Amino acid sequence: MDRILTLCLTVLILASCATTQSRYSMLGSSYPPKPEGYDIQVFHDAPQRLFVRISRLDVHLEKTHFVGSSLDDALQELKKQARLSGADAIVDIREHSSMVGETRIYHVTAIGIRYTE
């Protein structure tokens, strides 16, 4: 009986596996990272303030069939990468999702911006 319980627990853990990969690349000059806890703004349209695009942000999530992915899952990683790149905000968010076998793949890209005023 313990053996069956252990096997069921192992299957459950493996069925809900998830991996996250994220990175940023600078588009020109580099900037120092913003301090921990800095509030990165997210814009779905261009902000009203003047800005310069400084970094490309990428978040890649892979989860099993039983665990879904959404922008909410990737947003914290996007903000973290923006902060590390020295950005004040995020614009141009683009989402792409697909499925390979039992794995859901969710990829989000965005642009980190820095205010110029």
N, CA, C and O of each residue as an XYZ file, in Angstrom:
468
protein
N       0.823     -1.196      0.000
C       0.000      0.000      0.000
C       0.872      1.267      0.000
O       0.583      2.225     -0.718
N       1.933      1.262      0.807
C       2.835      2.418      0.832
C       3.500      2.630     -0.526
O       3.749      3.760     -0.946
N       3.772      1.543     -1.184
C       4.409      1.612     -2.493
C       3.488      2.294     -3.512
O       3.952      3.101     -4.318
N       2.204      1.979     -3.484
C       1.224      2.578     -4.387
C       1.073      4.063     -4.077
O       0.999      4.887     -4.989
N       1.028      4.398     -2.814
C       0.916      5.797     -2.404
C       2.139      6.601     -2.866
O       1.999      7.720     -3.360
N       3.317      6.036     -2.706
C       4.543      6.689     -3.149
C       4.546      6.880     -4.660
O       4.935      7.938     -5.153
N       4.115      5.863     -5.392
C       4.046      5.949     -6.844
C       3.058      7.025     -7.286
O       3.353      7.806     -8.190
N       1.885      7.069     -6.651
C       0.880      8.094     -6.982
C       1.404      9.497     -6.693
O       1.173     10.416     -7.479
N       2.099      9.669     -5.590
C       2.673     10.964     -5.235
C       3.735     11.385     -6.245
O       3.792     12.549     -6.642
N       4.563     10.452     -6.653
C       5.593     10.730     -7.654
C       4.976     11.151     -8.982
O       5.443     12.105     -9.605
N       3.939     10.455     -9.419
C       3.257     10.791    -10.669
C       2.642     12.183    -10.575
O       2.720     12.957    -11.530
N       2.037     12.510     -9.449
C       1.430     13.828     -9.256
C       2.473     14.937     -9.324
O       2.232     15.972     -9.945
N       3.620     14.734     -8.699
C       4.689     15.734     -8.719
C       5.216     15.922    -10.133
O       5.415     17.054    -10.574
N       5.444     14.832    -10.845
C       5.949     14.921    -12.212
C       4.924     15.532    -13.156
O       5.298     16.192    -14.126
N       3.646     15.327    -12.893
C       2.586     15.844    -13.768
C       2.432     17.353    -13.650
O       1.823     17.975    -14.520
N       2.966     17.949    -12.604
C       2.798     19.387    -12.440
C       4.129     20.135    -12.490
O       4.281     21.175    -11.850
N       5.076     19.618    -13.235
C       6.385     20.258    -13.370
C       6.293     21.527    -14.209
O       5.473     21.633    -15.120
N       7.143     22.474    -13.884
C       7.181     23.730    -14.633
C       8.602     24.265    -14.618
O       9.328     24.109    -13.637
N       8.989     24.897    -15.717
C      10.289     25.561    -15.775
C      10.093     26.977    -16.303
O       9.208     27.240    -17.117
N      10.931     27.869    -15.827
C      10.899     29.263    -16.275
C      12.315     29.690    -16.624
O      13.249     29.472    -15.853
N      12.461     30.289    -17.773
C      13.735     30.870    -18.178
C      13.476     32.319    -18.560
O      12.503     32.621    -19.252
N      14.337     33.205    -18.113
C      14.159     34.606    -18.482
C      15.520     35.255    -18.676
O      16.519     34.842    -18.086
N      15.533     36.282    -19.518
C      16.772     37.006    -19.784
C      16.436     38.357    -20.389
O      15.305     38.605    -20.808
N      17.425     39.215    -20.427
C      17.280     40.483    -21.122
C      18.539     40.727    -21.931
O      19.606     40.197    -21.622
N      18.403     41.527    -22.958
C      19.564     41.956    -23.734
C      19.430     43.461    -23.970
O      18.346     43.975    -24.249
N      20.542     44.134    -23.852
C      20.542     45.590    -24.013
C      20.459     45.943    -25.496
O      21.022     45.245    -26.339
N      19.759     47.023    -25.807
C      19.600     47.481    -27.181
C      20.631     48.542    -27.551
O      20.683     48.973    -28.703
N      21.424     48.955    -26.625
C      22.435     49.990    -26.860
C      23.268     50.135    -25.605
O      23.902     49.180    -25.157
N      23.266     51.324    -25.041
C      24.013     51.602    -23.813
C      23.486     50.764    -22.661
O      22.311     50.396    -22.635
N      24.354     50.467    -21.719
C      23.895     49.739    -20.539
C      23.652     50.723    -19.390
O      24.253     51.795    -19.332
N      22.776     50.339    -18.499
C      22.392     51.170    -17.364
C      22.495     50.340    -16.093
O      22.369     49.116    -16.142
N      22.723     50.992    -14.953
C      22.764     50.229    -13.701
C      21.368     49.709    -13.362
O      20.368     50.334    -13.718
N      21.298     48.577    -12.682
C      19.984     48.042    -12.306
C      19.255     48.974    -11.342
O      19.872     49.696    -10.558
N      17.944     48.939    -11.421
C      17.122     49.674    -10.450
C      17.186     48.915     -9.122
O      17.424     47.707     -9.121
N      16.979     49.599     -7.996
C      17.054     48.920     -6.696
C      15.952     47.875     -6.517
O      14.877     47.971     -7.109
N      16.244     46.893     -5.700
C      15.260     45.852     -5.356
C      13.982     46.524     -4.855
O      14.043     47.452     -4.049
N      12.838     46.061     -5.324
C      11.561     46.624     -4.913
C      11.097     47.800     -5.754
O      10.003     48.318     -5.529
N      11.909     48.238     -6.727
C      11.520     49.345     -7.608
C      10.266     48.942     -8.377
O      10.178     47.825     -8.888
N       9.297     49.853     -8.458
C       8.025     49.552     -9.109
C       8.128     49.799    -10.614
O       8.089     50.942    -11.068
N       8.260     48.730    -11.371
C       8.317     48.820    -12.832
C       6.887     48.971    -13.345
O       6.015     48.168    -13.014
N       6.654     49.993    -14.145
C       5.329     50.210    -14.715
C       5.156     49.354    -15.965
O       6.126     49.058    -16.663
N       3.911     48.959    -16.244
C       3.597     48.152    -17.428
C       2.596     48.928    -18.271
O       1.532     49.311    -17.784
N       2.935     49.159    -19.533
C       2.072     49.884    -20.454
C       1.683     48.988    -21.614
O       2.532     48.322    -22.208
N       0.403     48.973    -21.932
C      -0.061     48.237    -23.105
C      -0.049     49.149    -24.328
O      -0.030     48.674    -25.464
N      -0.061     50.451    -24.093
C       0.144     51.464    -25.126
C       1.377     52.269    -24.708
O       1.878     52.106    -23.596
N       1.854     53.119    -25.580
C       3.023     53.937    -25.245
C       2.676     54.915    -24.123
O       1.587     55.488    -24.116
N       3.598     55.109    -23.175
C       3.337     56.081    -22.097
C       3.367     57.507    -22.638
O       3.896     57.754    -23.722
N       2.809     58.428    -21.893
C       2.753     59.834    -22.295
C       4.095     60.543    -22.111
O       4.331     61.589    -22.714
N       4.970     59.980    -21.285
C       6.279     60.577    -21.034
C       7.256     60.200    -22.142
O       7.081     59.184    -22.815
N       8.286     61.027    -22.328
C       9.334     60.710    -23.290
C      10.186     59.563    -22.753
O      10.468     59.498    -21.556
N      10.591     58.661    -23.642
C      11.372     57.505    -23.211
C      12.280     57.031    -24.336
O      12.130     57.420    -25.494
N      13.219     56.182    -23.961
C      14.094     55.525    -24.916
C      14.022     54.011    -24.638
O      13.972     53.587    -23.483
N      14.019     53.219    -25.693
C      14.002     51.759    -25.564
C      15.413     51.299    -25.223
O      16.360     51.599    -25.950
N      15.557     50.565    -24.105
C      16.901     50.182    -23.695
C      17.157     48.675    -23.678
O      18.309     48.252    -23.766
N      16.106     47.855    -23.565
C      16.348     46.413    -23.446
C      15.208     45.590    -24.030
O      14.056     46.021    -24.078
N      15.569     44.399    -24.468
C      14.580     43.415    -24.911
C      14.478     42.384    -23.800
O      15.491     41.865    -23.331
N      13.254     42.088    -23.381
C      12.998     41.177    -22.275
C      12.347     39.901    -22.809
O      11.448     39.966    -23.647
N      12.794     38.760    -22.334
C      12.239     37.474    -22.753
C      11.941     36.613    -21.538
O      12.772     36.481    -20.640
N      10.747     36.028    -21.517
C      10.380     35.053    -20.490
C       9.795     33.841    -21.205
O       8.894     33.963    -22.035
N      10.320     32.686    -20.870
C       9.903     31.433    -21.496
C       9.444     30.480    -20.396
O      10.218     30.130    -19.505
N       8.176     30.061    -20.465
C       7.620     29.134    -19.480
C       7.247     27.828    -20.160
O       6.665     27.827    -21.245
N       7.582     26.721    -19.520
C       7.139     25.412    -19.981
C       6.486     24.718    -18.805
O       7.081     24.585    -17.735
N       5.258     24.279    -19.014
C       4.511     23.608    -17.954
C       3.818     22.391    -18.533
O       3.546     22.320    -19.732
N       3.542     21.444    -17.671
C       2.852     20.262    -18.143
C       1.403     20.584    -18.465
O       0.895     21.648    -18.111
N       0.766     19.682    -19.118
C      -0.615     19.812    -19.580
C      -1.570     20.265    -18.473
O      -2.539     20.972    -18.750
N      -1.313     19.873    -17.243
C      -2.235     20.130    -16.136
C      -2.073     21.513    -15.511
O      -2.915     21.930    -14.716
N      -1.013     22.224    -15.857
C      -0.750     23.530    -15.265
C      -0.734     24.569    -16.379
O       0.122     24.508    -17.262
N      -1.651     25.510    -16.356
C      -1.746     26.522    -17.402
C      -0.737     27.641    -17.235
O      -0.104     27.761    -16.186
N      -0.585     28.460    -18.262
C       0.308     29.622    -18.237
C      -0.460     30.842    -18.723
O      -1.350     30.738    -19.568
N      -0.108     31.981    -18.185
C      -0.742     33.217    -18.610
C       0.240     34.370    -18.438
O       1.334     34.191    -17.902
N      -0.156     35.542    -18.893
C       0.694     36.714    -18.746
C       0.987     37.002    -17.278
O       2.078     37.467    -16.949
N       0.034     36.736    -16.395
C       0.257     36.953    -14.964
C       1.450     36.145    -14.467
O       2.215     36.617    -13.625
N       1.611     34.912    -14.993
C       2.740     34.072    -14.589
C       4.065     34.691    -15.017
O       5.053     34.608    -14.287
N       4.092     35.304    -16.186
C       5.333     35.846    -16.743
C       5.615     37.279    -16.310
O       6.758     37.728    -16.390
N       4.604     38.001    -15.857
C       4.758     39.425    -15.575
C       5.802     39.722    -14.504
O       6.571     40.672    -14.649
N       5.845     38.941    -13.445
C       6.843     39.187    -12.389
C       8.259     39.000    -12.916
O       9.163     39.755    -12.557
N       8.454     37.994    -13.770
C       9.772     37.789    -14.375
C      10.118     38.924    -15.337
O      11.265     39.370    -15.381
N       9.136     39.393    -16.106
C       9.378     40.531    -16.999
C       9.814     41.756    -16.195
O      10.762     42.445    -16.570
N       9.125     42.020    -15.101
C       9.464     43.162    -14.251
C      10.861     43.013    -13.660
O      11.610     43.987    -13.570
N      11.209     41.800    -13.260
C      12.536     41.548    -12.696
C      13.616     41.815    -13.743
O      14.614     42.470    -13.444
N      13.430     41.323    -14.950
C      14.415     41.535    -16.002
C      14.500     43.024    -16.376
O      15.588     43.533    -16.643
N      13.373     43.708    -16.393
C      13.367     45.152    -16.675
C      14.150     45.894    -15.603
O      14.959     46.768    -15.917
N      13.917     45.555    -14.340
C      14.624     46.198    -13.235
C      16.127     45.968    -13.357
O      16.917     46.896    -13.181
N      16.519     44.741    -13.657
C      17.943     44.419    -13.785
C      18.595     45.155    -14.961
O      19.786     45.466    -14.920
N      17.813     45.430    -16.002
C      18.369     46.137    -17.165
C      18.394     47.651    -16.971
O      18.927     48.370    -17.815
N      17.826     48.143    -15.872
C      17.808     49.579    -15.599
C      16.595     50.292    -16.154
O      16.570     51.522    -16.198
N      15.578     49.539    -16.581
C      14.380     50.146    -17.174
C      13.447     50.706    -16.107
O      13.454     50.268    -14.957
N      12.648     51.683    -16.517
C      11.613     52.257    -15.655
C      10.260     51.596    -15.890
O       9.411     51.558    -14.999
N      10.069     51.073    -17.110
C       8.756     50.526    -17.472
C       8.913     49.490    -18.589
O       9.995     49.295    -19.145
N       7.794     48.837    -18.893
C       7.738     47.808    -19.935
C       6.668     48.210    -20.951
O       5.577     48.638    -20.577
N       6.993     48.067    -22.243
C       6.038     48.310    -23.324
C       6.137     47.172    -24.340
O       6.997     46.298    -24.226
N       5.253     47.195    -25.327
C       5.278     46.232    -26.446
C       5.296     44.772    -25.993
O       6.135     43.994    -26.447
N       4.390     44.404    -25.116
C       4.321     43.017    -24.640
C       3.700     42.152    -25.722
O       2.631     42.462    -26.248
N       4.380     41.070    -26.044
C       3.893     40.127    -27.064
C       3.922     38.717    -26.489
O       4.918     38.284    -25.910
N       2.811     38.016    -26.663
C       2.673     36.665    -26.125
C       2.583     35.651    -27.254
O       1.993     35.919    -28.300
N       3.170     34.492    -27.030
C       3.069     33.391    -27.975
C       2.949     32.101    -27.170
O       3.745     31.853    -26.265
N       1.965     31.291    -27.497
C       1.821     30.019    -26.784
C       1.651     28.886    -27.783
O       1.124     29.074    -28.879
N       2.105     27.719    -27.387
C       1.972     26.521    -28.205
C       1.985     25.306    -27.288
O       2.163     25.425    -26.076
N       1.796     24.164    -27.873
C       1.776     22.935    -27.089
C       2.537     21.860    -27.851
O       2.311     21.655    -29.043
N       3.430     21.183    -27.165
C       4.181     20.069    -27.727
C       3.937     18.873    -26.817
O       4.418     18.833    -25.685
N       3.189     17.908    -27.319
C       2.851     16.754    -26.484
C       2.065     17.189    -25.268
O       1.011     17.814    -25.392
N       2.564     16.868    -24.115
C       1.911     17.232    -22.850
C       2.430     18.550    -22.275
O       2.022     18.956    -21.186
N       3.318     19.212    -22.994
C       3.943     20.428    -22.476
C       3.358     21.671    -23.140
O       3.294     21.767    -24.366
N       2.935     22.615    -22.310
C       2.479     23.913    -22.798
C       3.657     24.860    -22.769
O       4.352     24.985    -21.760
N       3.870     25.525    -23.886
C       4.984     26.464    -24.003
C       4.390     27.861    -24.124
O       3.503     28.107    -24.941
N       4.890     28.763    -23.301
C       4.380     30.132    -23.267
C       5.590     31.053    -23.279
O       6.427     30.997    -22.378
N       5.683     31.895    -24.291
C       6.823     32.789    -24.444
C       6.316     34.235    -24.523
O       5.395     34.541    -25.281
N       6.919     35.097    -23.745
C       6.532     36.509    -23.711
C       7.773     37.357    -23.964
O       8.824     37.135    -23.362
N       7.640     38.324    -24.856
C       8.707     39.291    -25.074
C       8.153     40.688    -24.815
O       6.953     40.932    -24.945
N       9.036     41.582    -24.452
C       8.645     42.971    -24.201
C       9.875     43.849    -24.369
O      10.989     43.355    -24.542
N       9.662     45.139    -24.317
C      10.741     46.115    -24.408
C      10.807     46.888    -23.092
O       9.794     47.389    -22.605
N      12.006     46.977    -22.527
C      12.238     47.791    -21.344
C      12.558     49.203    -21.785
O      13.358     49.405    -22.698
N      11.938     50.186    -21.140
C      12.170     51.589    -21.510
C      12.693     52.374    -20.300
O      12.479     52.008    -19.145
N      13.374     53.446    -20.617
C      13.879     54.350    -19.572
C      13.380     55.752    -19.921
O      13.507     56.210    -21.057
N      12.811     56.419    -18.923
C      12.312     57.782    -19.140
C      13.473     58.738    -19.377
O      14.519     58.622    -18.739
N      13.290     59.669    -20.284
C      14.361     60.614    -20.621
C      14.173     61.977    -20.000
O      15.063     62.821    -20.110
N      13.062     62.225    -19.359
C      12.833     63.546    -18.755
C      13.082     63.537    -17.273
O      12.934     64.568    -16.616
